[in-house]
CSV table of C-alpha atoms in Angstrom, one decimal:
chain,number,residue,atom,x,y,z
A,764,MET,CA,62.8,-0.9,35.6
A,765,LEU,CA,64.6,1.8,36.2
A,766,THR,CA,68.2,1.5,36.1
A,767,ILE,CA,70.6,2.5,39.5
A,768,ASN,CA,72.0,5.5,37.4
A,769,THR,CA,68.8,6.8,36.6
A,770,PHE,CA,67.2,6.5,40.4
A,771,LEU,CA,71.2,8.6,41.3
A,772,LYS,CA,69.8,11.1,39.1
A,773,ASN,CA,66.1,11.8,39.6
A,774,GLN,CA,65.5,10.2,42.5
A,775,LYS,CA,67.9,13.0,44.4
A,776,THR,CA,65.2,13.1,47.8
A,777,SER,CA,65.4,9.2,48.0
A,778,LEU,CA,69.3,9.5,47.8
A,779,ILE,CA,69.2,11.9,50.8
A,780,PHE,CA,66.4,10.0,52.9
A,781,VAL,CA,68.5,6.6,52.0
A,782,LEU,CA,71.9,8.3,52.7
A,783,ALA,CA,69.9,9.7,56.5
A,784,SER,CA,69.1,6.1,57.0
A,785,ILE,CA,72.7,4.9,56.4
A,786,ALA,CA,74.2,7.1,59.0
A,787,CYS,CA,71.0,6.2,61.5
A,788,TYR,CA,71.8,2.5,61.1
A,789,PHE,CA,75.3,2.7,61.0
A,790,THR,CA,75.5,4.8,64.3
A,791,PHE,CA,72.2,2.3,65.9
A,792,ALA,CA,74.7,-0.5,65.0
A,793,TYR,CA,77.9,0.6,66.6
A,794,ASN,CA,77.6,3.2,68.8
A,795,LEU,CA,74.2,3.0,70.7
A,796,ILE,CA,74.6,2.4,74.0
A,797,ARG,CA,70.9,-0.1,74.7
A,798,THR,CA,70.6,2.5,78.2
A,799,ASP,CA,70.8,5.4,76.1
A,800,TYR,CA,66.8,5.6,75.3
A,801,ILE,CA,67.1,9.4,73.9
A,802,ASN,CA,69.2,8.6,71.4
A,803,LEU,CA,67.7,4.5,71.0
A,804,VAL,CA,63.9,6.3,70.5
A,805,THR,CA,65.5,9.5,68.5
A,806,LEU,CA,66.8,7.3,66.0
A,807,TYR,CA,64.5,4.5,65.9
A,808,GLY,CA,61.4,7.0,65.0
A,809,ALA,CA,63.8,8.9,62.2
A,810,LEU,CA,64.6,5.8,60.8
A,811,PHE,CA,60.7,4.7,60.6
A,812,PHE,CA,60.2,7.8,59.3
A,813,LEU,CA,62.7,7.1,56.6
A,814,PHE,CA,61.4,4.0,55.9
A,815,TYR,CA,57.6,5.2,54.8
A,816,LYS,CA,59.0,7.9,53.2
A,817,LEU,CA,61.1,5.6,50.6
A,818,ILE,CA,58.5,2.8,50.1
A,819,GLN,CA,56.1,6.5,49.2
A,820,GLU,CA,59.1,7.6,46.8
A,821,LEU,CA,59.9,4.1,45.5
A,822,LYS,CA,57.3,1.8,45.8
A,823,ASN,CA,57.4,1.5,41.7
A,824,ASN,CA,61.0,0.7,41.6
A,825,ILE,CA,61.0,-2.7,43.7
A,826,LYS,CA,64.8,-3.0,42.0
A,827,ALA,CA,65.7,0.1,43.7
A,828,LEU,CA,63.8,-1.1,47.2
A,829,THR,CA,65.4,-4.3,47.4
A,830,TYR,CA,68.9,-3.1,46.9
A,831,ILE,CA,68.0,-0.6,49.7
A,832,ALA,CA,66.9,-3.1,52.4
A,833,PHE,CA,69.7,-5.5,52.0
A,834,SER,CA,72.5,-2.6,51.8
A,835,PHE,CA,70.6,-1.1,55.2
A,836,ARG,CA,71.2,-5.1,56.8
A,837,ALA,CA,74.9,-5.2,55.5
A,838,ILE,CA,75.8,-2.3,57.6
A,839,PHE,CA,75.2,-4.3,60.5
A,840,ILE,CA,77.2,-7.4,59.4
A,841,LEU,CA,80.7,-6.3,61.8
A,842,ALA,CA,78.0,-5.6,64.6
A,843,ILE,CA,77.9,-7.4,68.1
A,844,PRO,CA,74.0,-7.3,68.6
A,845,ASN,CA,73.4,-4.1,71.3
A,846,LEU,CA,70.0,-5.0,72.5
A,847,SER,CA,69.6,-8.6,72.8
A,848,GLN,CA,72.1,-11.0,74.4
A,849,ASP,CA,70.3,-14.2,73.3
A,850,PHE,CA,73.3,-14.8,70.6
A,851,TYR,CA,75.7,-15.9,73.1
A,852,ARG,CA,73.4,-18.8,74.1
A,853,PHE,CA,73.3,-19.4,70.0
A,854,ILE,CA,76.8,-19.6,69.9
A,855,TRP,CA,76.7,-21.5,73.5
A,856,ASP,CA,73.9,-24.2,71.7
A,857,GLY,CA,76.2,-25.2,68.4
A,858,ARG,CA,79.3,-24.9,70.0
A,859,MET,CA,78.4,-27.5,72.1
A,860,LEU,CA,77.0,-29.5,69.4
A,861,LEU,CA,80.1,-29.2,67.9
A,862,GLN,CA,82.2,-31.0,70.4
A,863,GLY,CA,79.5,-33.9,70.6
A,864,PHE,CA,77.3,-32.7,73.4
A,865,ASN,CA,73.5,-32.5,72.8
A,866,PRO,CA,72.5,-29.1,74.3
A,867,TYR,CA,68.9,-29.5,74.9
A,868,LEU,CA,70.6,-32.1,77.8
A,869,TYR,CA,72.5,-30.0,79.7
A,870,ASN,CA,72.1,-26.1,81.1
A,871,VAL,CA,75.1,-23.7,80.8
A,872,GLU,CA,75.1,-22.8,84.5
A,873,SER,CA,75.5,-26.5,85.3
A,874,PHE,CA,79.9,-26.8,83.7
A,875,ILE,CA,79.9,-23.3,84.8
A,876,ASN,CA,79.6,-24.4,88.6
A,877,ALA,CA,81.4,-27.6,87.9
A,878,GLN,CA,84.4,-25.4,86.4
A,879,THR,CA,84.1,-27.0,83.5
A,880,LEU,CA,84.1,-25.6,80.2
A,881,PRO,CA,82.8,-27.5,77.7
A,882,VAL,CA,83.2,-25.2,75.0
A,883,SER,CA,85.8,-22.2,73.7
A,884,GLN,CA,85.0,-18.6,75.2
A,885,ALA,CA,82.7,-20.3,77.6
A,886,GLN,CA,83.0,-17.9,80.7
A,887,ILE,CA,82.7,-15.2,78.1
A,888,LEU,CA,79.1,-17.0,76.6
A,889,PHE,CA,78.1,-17.8,79.9
A,890,GLU,CA,78.9,-13.8,81.2
A,891,GLY,CA,77.3,-12.5,78.2
A,892,MET,CA,74.3,-15.0,78.1
A,893,GLY,CA,73.1,-13.7,81.7
A,894,SER,CA,72.1,-15.6,84.5
A,895,LEU,CA,68.9,-16.1,83.2
A,896,ASN,CA,69.4,-17.6,80.8
A,897,ALA,CA,72.2,-19.5,81.7
A,898,SER,CA,70.5,-21.4,84.2
A,899,HIS,CA,67.9,-22.9,82.2
A,900,PHE,CA,67.9,-25.5,79.4
A,901,THR,CA,67.9,-24.1,75.7
A,902,ASN,CA,64.5,-24.3,73.7
A,903,TYR,CA,65.3,-23.1,70.4
A,904,PRO,CA,64.3,-26.0,68.4
A,905,PRO,CA,66.3,-28.1,65.8
A,906,ILE,CA,66.4,-26.0,62.8
A,907,ASN,CA,67.8,-23.6,65.2
A,908,GLN,CA,70.6,-25.9,66.2
A,909,LEU,CA,71.6,-26.1,62.9
A,910,CYS,CA,72.4,-22.7,61.8
A,911,PHE,CA,73.9,-22.1,65.4
A,912,PHE,CA,76.1,-25.7,64.5
A,913,ILE,CA,77.0,-24.0,60.7
A,914,ALA,CA,78.5,-21.1,63.0
A,915,ALA,CA,79.9,-23.0,65.2
A,916,LEU,CA,81.3,-24.9,62.7
A,917,LEU,CA,82.8,-21.9,60.6
A,918,ALA,CA,83.7,-19.5,63.8
A,919,ASN,CA,84.8,-21.9,66.4
A,920,LYS,CA,87.0,-19.2,68.2
A,921,SER,CA,85.7,-16.5,67.4
A,922,ILE,CA,82.5,-14.3,69.0
A,923,LEU,CA,82.1,-12.1,65.5
A,924,GLY,CA,82.9,-14.5,63.6
A,925,SER,CA,79.9,-16.5,65.0
A,926,VAL,CA,77.7,-13.4,64.7
A,927,VAL,CA,78.8,-12.9,61.0
A,928,VAL,CA,78.1,-16.3,60.2
A,929,LEU,CA,74.3,-16.4,61.6
A,930,ARG,CA,73.6,-13.2,60.2
A,931,PHE,CA,74.3,-14.0,56.7
A,932,LEU,CA,72.0,-16.7,57.2
A,933,ILE,CA,69.0,-14.7,58.7
A,934,ILE,CA,69.7,-12.2,55.7
A,935,ALA,CA,69.7,-15.5,53.1
A,936,ALA,CA,66.7,-16.4,55.1
A,937,ASP,CA,64.6,-12.6,54.2
A,938,PHE,CA,66.1,-13.2,50.5
A,939,GLY,CA,64.1,-15.9,50.1
A,940,THR,CA,60.7,-13.9,52.5
A,941,LEU,CA,61.1,-11.1,49.7
A,942,TYR,CA,61.0,-13.9,46.3
A,943,PHE,CA,57.9,-16.4,48.2
A,944,GLY,CA,56.0,-12.8,49.7
A,945,LYS,CA,56.5,-11.2,46.0
A,946,LYS,CA,55.5,-14.4,44.4
A,947,LEU,CA,52.3,-14.8,46.7
A,948,LEU,CA,51.5,-10.9,46.5
A,949,ASN,CA,51.0,-11.2,43.0
A,950,LYS,CA,49.1,-14.5,43.1
A,951,LEU,CA,46.7,-12.9,45.2
A,952,ASN,CA,46.4,-9.5,43.0
A,953,LEU,CA,48.0,-7.5,45.6
A,954,PRO,CA,50.9,-4.5,44.9
A,955,GLU,CA,54.6,-6.2,45.2
A,956,HIS,CA,55.9,-3.8,47.3
A,957,TYR,CA,53.9,-4.2,49.9
A,958,ILE,CA,56.4,-6.9,51.0
A,959,PHE,CA,58.8,-4.3,51.5
A,960,TRP,CA,56.8,-2.8,54.8
A,961,TYR,CA,58.2,-6.4,56.0
A,962,ILE,CA,61.7,-6.2,54.3
A,963,LEU,CA,62.4,-2.4,54.3
A,964,ASN,CA,61.0,-2.1,57.9
A,965,PRO,CA,63.4,-0.6,60.4
A,966,PHE,CA,61.6,-3.3,63.2
A,967,ILE,CA,63.0,-6.0,60.8
A,968,ILE,CA,66.4,-5.3,60.1
A,969,ILE,CA,67.2,-3.8,64.0
A,970,GLU,CA,66.0,-7.4,65.4
A,971,LEU,CA,66.3,-9.7,63.0
A,972,THR,CA,69.8,-8.7,61.1
A,973,GLY,CA,70.8,-6.5,64.1
A,974,ASN,CA,69.7,-8.2,67.0
A,975,LEU,CA,70.5,-12.0,65.5
A,976,HIS,CA,66.3,-13.6,66.2
A,977,PHE,CA,65.6,-16.5,64.4
A,978,GLU,CA,62.2,-15.7,63.8
A,979,GLY,CA,63.3,-14.3,60.3
A,980,VAL,CA,64.1,-18.0,59.2
A,981,MET,CA,60.9,-19.4,60.9
A,982,ILE,CA,59.0,-16.4,59.0
A,983,PHE,CA,60.9,-17.5,55.5
A,984,PHE,CA,59.5,-21.4,55.7
A,985,LEU,CA,56.0,-20.2,56.9
A,986,ILE,CA,56.0,-17.9,53.8
A,987,TRP,CA,57.1,-20.6,51.2
A,988,SER,CA,54.7,-22.8,52.7
A,989,LEU,CA,51.9,-20.6,51.9
A,990,TYR,CA,53.2,-20.4,48.8
A,991,LEU,CA,53.3,-24.0,48.0
A,992,LEU,CA,49.9,-24.2,49.6
A,993,HIS,CA,48.5,-21.4,47.1
A,994,GLN,CA,50.1,-23.5,44.2
A,995,LYS,CA,47.9,-26.6,45.2
A,996,LYS,CA,51.0,-28.2,46.1
A,997,TRP,CA,49.8,-28.9,49.7
A,998,GLN,CA,52.5,-32.0,50.3
A,999,TRP,CA,55.1,-30.3,50.3
A,1000,ALA,CA,53.4,-27.3,51.6
A,1001,SER,CA,53.1,-29.4,55.0
A,1002,VAL,CA,56.8,-30.5,54.8
A,1003,VAL,CA,58.3,-26.8,54.7
A,1004,PHE,CA,55.3,-25.6,57.2
A,1005,ALA,CA,57.0,-28.5,60.0
A,1006,LEU,CA,60.4,-26.6,58.7
A,1007,SER,CA,59.0,-23.5,59.9
A,1008,ILE,CA,57.5,-25.1,63.2
A,1009,SER,CA,61.3,-26.9,64.1
A,1010,THR,CA,62.2,-23.3,63.9
A,1011,LYS,CA,60.6,-21.4,66.0
A,1012,LEU,CA,57.4,-23.4,67.9
A,1013,ILE,CA,55.5,-20.6,67.6
A,1014,PRO,CA,53.3,-21.6,64.0
A,1015,ILE,CA,51.9,-24.8,66.1
A,1016,ILE,CA,49.2,-23.1,67.4
A,1017,LEU,CA,48.4,-22.6,63.6
A,1018,LEU,CA,47.8,-25.7,62.7
A,1019,PRO,CA,43.7,-26.1,62.9
A,1020,LEU,CA,43.0,-23.1,60.8
A,1021,PHE,CA,43.8,-25.5,57.6
A,1022,LEU,CA,41.1,-27.8,58.2
A,1023,LYS,CA,38.5,-25.3,55.7
A,1024,TRP,CA,41.3,-25.1,53.4
A,1025,PHE,CA,40.6,-28.5,52.6
A,1026,SER,CA,37.0,-28.4,51.8
A,1027,LYS,CA,34.7,-29.3,49.0
A,1028,ASN,CA,31.8,-27.6,47.7
A,1029,LYS,CA,32.3,-25.3,50.5
A,1030,GLN,CA,30.0,-28.0,52.7
A,1031,HIS,CA,32.7,-31.1,53.1
A,1032,TRP,CA,35.9,-31.5,53.9
A,1033,ASP,CA,38.4,-33.6,52.1
A,1034,TYR,CA,39.6,-35.7,54.9
A,1035,LYS,CA,41.7,-37.9,53.5
A,1036,ARG,CA,43.8,-34.7,52.1
A,1037,LEU,CA,44.0,-32.9,55.2
A,1038,PHE,CA,45.3,-36.5,56.8
A,1039,VAL,CA,47.9,-36.8,54.8
A,1040,PHE,CA,48.4,-32.6,55.2
A,1041,TYR,CA,48.6,-33.2,59.3
A,1042,THR,CA,50.2,-36.6,58.9
A,1043,LEU,CA,53.1,-34.9,57.0
A,1044,THR,CA,53.9,-32.1,59.3
A,1045,ILE,CA,53.8,-34.3,62.7
A,1046,LEU,CA,56.4,-36.7,60.6
A,1047,THR,CA,58.3,-34.2,59.5
A,1048,THR,CA,58.6,-32.1,62.3
A,1049,ILE,CA,59.2,-35.7,64.7
A,1050,ALA,CA,62.0,-36.7,62.4
A,1051,VAL,CA,63.5,-33.4,63.1
A,1052,PHE,CA,63.8,-33.5,66.7
A,1053,ILE,CA,64.5,-37.1,66.5
A,1054,PRO,CA,68.5,-36.7,66.8
A,1055,PHE,CA,67.9,-35.1,69.8
A,1056,TYR,CA,65.3,-37.2,71.0
A,1057,SER,CA,65.3,-39.2,74.8
A,1058,ASN,CA,63.2,-38.7,78.5
A,1059,GLU,CA,65.1,-36.2,79.8
A,1060,PHE,CA,65.3,-33.9,76.6
A,1061,ILE,CA,61.4,-34.0,76.6
A,1062,THR,CA,61.7,-33.8,80.7
A,1063,ASN,CA,64.2,-29.9,79.8
A,1064,TYR,CA,62.4,-28.7,76.9
A,1065,TYR,CA,58.7,-29.3,78.5
A,1066,LYS,CA,59.7,-27.1,81.3
A,1067,THR,CA,62.1,-25.1,79.7
A,1068,VAL,CA,58.6,-23.6,77.4
A,1069,GLY,CA,56.5,-23.9,80.4
A,1070,LEU,CA,58.7,-21.3,81.4
A,1071,TRP,CA,56.8,-18.8,78.9
A,1072,PHE,CA,53.6,-19.5,81.0
A,1073,THR,CA,54.4,-20.0,84.4
A,1074,THR,CA,57.4,-17.8,85.1
A,1075,PHE,CA,58.1,-15.2,82.9
A,1076,GLU,CA,57.0,-11.5,81.9
A,1077,PHE,CA,57.4,-9.1,80.2
A,1078,ASN,CA,55.4,-6.2,78.1
A,1079,ALA,CA,52.8,-7.7,78.6
A,1080,SER,CA,49.1,-6.1,78.3
A,1081,ILE,CA,45.7,-8.3,79.0
A,1082,TYR,CA,48.1,-10.8,81.5
A,1083,TYR,CA,49.0,-7.7,83.2
A,1084,LEU,CA,45.3,-6.3,84.3
A,1085,ALA,CA,44.6,-10.2,85.4
A,1086,ARG,CA,47.8,-10.0,87.3
A,1087,SER,CA,46.6,-7.3,88.8
A,1088,ILE,CA,43.4,-8.4,89.7
A,1089,GLY,CA,44.8,-11.4,91.5
A,1090,TYR,CA,47.3,-9.3,93.2
A,1091,THR,CA,44.2,-7.2,94.3
A,1092,PHE,CA,42.0,-10.2,95.5
A,1093,ARG,CA,44.8,-12.8,96.1
A,1094,GLY,CA,47.2,-10.6,97.5
A,1095,TYR,CA,50.0,-12.2,95.3
A,1096,ASN,CA,50.5,-13.3,91.5
A,1097,GLU,CA,49.0,-15.5,90.0
A,1098,ILE,CA,50.8,-15.9,87.0
A,1099,ALA,CA,50.8,-19.8,87.4
A,1100,ILE,CA,46.9,-19.9,86.9
A,1101,ILE,CA,46.7,-17.4,84.7
A,1102,GLY,CA,48.8,-18.9,82.5
A,1103,LYS,CA,47.0,-22.0,82.3
A,1104,GLY,CA,43.9,-20.0,81.7
A,1105,ILE,CA,45.9,-17.8,78.7
A,1106,SER,CA,46.7,-21.0,76.8
A,1107,VAL,CA,43.1,-22.9,77.2
A,1108,LEU,CA,41.4,-19.4,76.1
A,1109,THR,CA,44.2,-19.5,72.9
A,1110,VAL,CA,43.2,-23.1,72.4
A,1111,ILE,CA,39.0,-22.0,72.0
A,1112,PHE,CA,40.1,-18.9,70.1
A,1113,THR,CA,41.7,-20.6,67.8
A,1114,LEU,CA,39.3,-23.2,67.3
A,1115,ALA,CA,36.6,-20.8,66.5
A,1116,ILE,CA,38.5,-19.0,64.0
A,1117,ALA,CA,39.1,-22.6,62.2
A,1118,LEU,CA,35.4,-23.5,62.7
A,1119,LEU,CA,33.4,-20.0,62.1
A,1120,ARG,CA,35.6,-18.5,59.6
A,1121,LYS,CA,35.8,-19.5,55.7
A,1122,ASN,CA,39.3,-20.4,55.8
A,1123,ASP,CA,39.0,-21.8,52.3
A,1124,THR,CA,41.0,-19.1,50.2
A,1125,THR,CA,44.7,-18.2,50.8
A,1126,LYS,CA,44.0,-14.5,51.8
A,1127,ASP,CA,41.0,-15.7,54.6
A,1128,LEU,CA,43.6,-18.1,55.7
A,1129,ILE,CA,46.3,-15.5,56.2
A,1130,THR,CA,43.9,-13.0,57.7
A,1131,SER,CA,42.6,-16.0,60.8
A,1132,MET,CA,46.2,-17.0,61.2
A,1133,LEU,CA,46.6,-13.0,61.8
A,1134,LEU,CA,43.6,-12.9,63.5
A,1135,VAL,CA,44.7,-16.3,66.0
A,1136,LEU,CA,48.3,-15.0,66.1
A,1137,SER,CA,47.3,-11.6,67.5
A,1138,PHE,CA,45.0,-12.6,70.3
A,1139,TYR,CA,47.7,-15.1,71.3
A,1140,PHE,CA,50.3,-12.5,72.2
A,1141,PHE,CA,48.1,-9.9,73.2
A,1142,MET,CA,47.3,-12.9,75.9
A,1143,SER,CA,51.0,-13.6,76.7
A,1144,THR,CA,52.7,-13.7,79.6
A,1145,THR,CA,55.9,-12.3,77.3
A,1146,VAL,CA,55.9,-10.5,75.0
A,1147,HIS,CA,58.9,-9.9,73.0
A,1148,PRO,CA,59.5,-7.6,70.5
A,1149,TRP,CA,60.4,-9.2,67.8
A,1150,TYR,CA,57.7,-11.5,68.4
A,1151,ILE,CA,56.0,-8.9,66.6
A,1152,ALA,CA,57.4,-10.2,62.7
A,1153,THR,CA,55.5,-12.8,62.2
A,1154,LEU,CA,52.3,-10.7,62.4
A,1155,LEU,CA,54.3,-8.3,60.3
A,1156,ILE,CA,55.0,-10.2,57.5
A,1157,LEU,CA,51.0,-11.5,57.7
A,1158,SER,CA,49.6,-8.6,57.7
A,1159,ILE,CA,50.7,-7.5,54.5
A,1160,PHE,CA,48.8,-10.4,52.6
A,1161,THR,CA,45.9,-8.7,54.3
A,1162,GLU,CA,43.6,-5.8,55.2
A,1163,TYR,CA,44.9,-5.5,58.3
A,1164,LYS,CA,47.9,-2.8,59.2
A,1165,PHE,CA,47.9,-2.7,63.2
A,1166,PRO,CA,50.9,-4.8,63.4
A,1167,LEU,CA,52.7,-2.2,61.4
A,1168,VAL,CA,51.7,0.2,64.0
A,1169,TRP,CA,52.9,-1.8,66.7
A,1170,SER,CA,56.2,-2.7,65.3
A,1171,PHE,CA,57.1,1.0,65.2
A,1172,VAL,CA,55.6,1.5,69.1
A,1173,VAL,CA,57.0,-1.9,70.4
A,1174,ILE,CA,60.4,0.2,70.5
A,1175,LEU,CA,58.7,1.7,73.8
A,1176,SER,CA,58.9,-1.8,75.6
A,1177,TYR,CA,62.7,-1.5,75.5
A,1178,LEU,CA,62.1,1.7,77.8
A,1179,SER,CA,60.0,-0.3,80.0
A,1180,TYR,CA,62.8,-0.4,83.0
A,1181,LEU,CA,62.9,3.5,82.6
A,1182,ASN,CA,61.4,4.9,86.1
A,1183,VAL,CA,61.7,8.2,88.0
A,1184,ASP,CA,63.6,6.1,90.9
A,1185,SER,CA,66.6,4.3,89.7
A,1186,SER,CA,66.8,2.0,92.5
A,1187,ASP,CA,63.2,0.1,91.0
A,1188,LYS,CA,63.4,-2.4,88.2
A,1189,SER,CA,60.8,-3.0,87.6
A,1190,GLU,CA,58.6,-2.7,84.4
A,1191,ASN,CA,57.2,1.3,83.5
A,1192,LEU,CA,53.8,0.2,83.1
A,1193,TRP,CA,52.4,3.5,81.9
A,1194,ILE,CA,55.4,2.8,79.4
A,1195,ILE,CA,53.7,-0.2,78.6
A,1196,GLY,CA,50.3,1.2,78.5
A,1197,LEU,CA,50.8,3.5,76.4
A,1198,GLU,CA,52.1,1.8,73.7
A,1199,TYR,CA,49.3,-0.8,74.0
A,1200,SER,CA,47.4,2.5,74.2
A,1201,ILE,CA,48.2,2.9,70.4
A,1202,VAL,CA,48.0,-0.6,69.3
A,1203,TYR,CA,44.4,-0.7,70.8
A,1204,GLY,CA,43.4,1.8,69.9
A,1205,TYR,CA,44.3,1.8,65.6
A,1206,LEU,CA,42.8,-2.3,66.1
A,1207,ILE,CA,39.5,-0.8,67.1
A,1208,TRP,CA,39.6,2.1,64.5
A,1209,GLU,CA,40.5,-0.6,62.0
A,1210,MET,CA,38.4,-3.2,62.7
A,1211,VAL,CA,35.1,-2.0,64.4
A,1212,ILE,CA,34.9,1.5,63.7
A,1213,LYS,CA,36.5,1.9,59.8
A,1214,LYS,CA,34.4,-1.2,58.5
A,1215,ALA,CA,31.6,0.9,60.0
A,1216,ALA,CA,31.5,3.8,58.0
A,1217,LYS,CA,32.6,1.5,55.3
A,1218,LYS,CA,29.6,-0.2,55.6
A,1219,GLN,CA,27.3,3.3,56.3
A,1220,LEU,CA,28.7,4.5,52.5
A,1221,SER,CA,27.8,2.0,50.9
């Protein structure tokens, strides 16, 4: 393997790419204003080009790519997130825990309206997170809350200090994803450098390390679980999978896909192991939630999660088409009905994939996970950019690369409120249409045109 000195001598082009990337990341982290759309898109486009060229040049030098990926993350250490304000709620929840409050039982607004400040820097945190976030109960699961608590424990009176702690936790999770991701790629006889389509991707570095979204921690547990499952350590895999659910709820959707993994002779299911796997997963998840349990917690959590299906709208695709049909025939937004319909369709699609596909090898299982989550996001009312991270990590173990394309064009979602009329605060559907036209176009090419061409050649 090449040493760093050899790299500096022999990879001058790559060094230029690295230095250019450092300059772009530094500008992104410390000088970019979210509403400066031209700089936002220009910097992101440049970073994506440089990322592609670095993997192209250094795919055989895993050590160099690793140093580069985490050096880029280090640039953000002292930066306050500039594309998301969610971190203010993270800090609030952690400090609530530190003060002995159950964060699931109170919304921020109730304290502010009562002129009660239960945590340090409460007013700053309230103003930072915005009224929408402050008005509803927290929806972040317990493993997330543990991370927030650690930040509060180590930096109770400093917002920047809390940001630094949260960022180190996310970077540590990325180290874990790199470690188990490489091992799983090796076991599946796939090139090791594929992991850098995730680890070195500017989308991941900016959205997770930069903007402090904890999909990175959930993904670490998910990939670790899949590695354990591949190694036939399914009991431990179930426990780790539960930790993934307890970080972000989204892996719950994937549970039915394990049905055929526990099949015998491809004809009969091993019901005993299947039952134990699901039981361990459910019991571990419940155990993690137990410290926060109360009837009020159930009510508040259900109400908050429901907002993603019946109230919130952002960067959607198929849902927006359904919404426009609703406006045409009913004259108003049918999100409550459409949201429930989307949930039903997702369940039906997931069960169909679970029962009709093989899913008895790791590659098949991961491909099914990718298909199910893609369907869910294509149908969703709300698709924040960082949601795509899960699709991206799953895709590196499959033949599909449309999530990589999506990780590039998803930056357009930040431009969706850019309208000719500055007083118009609605999303610009032309920009969203452009984003999804590219994603769906590449998806159709991969799944239909490319496969048809292969069949003709064979």
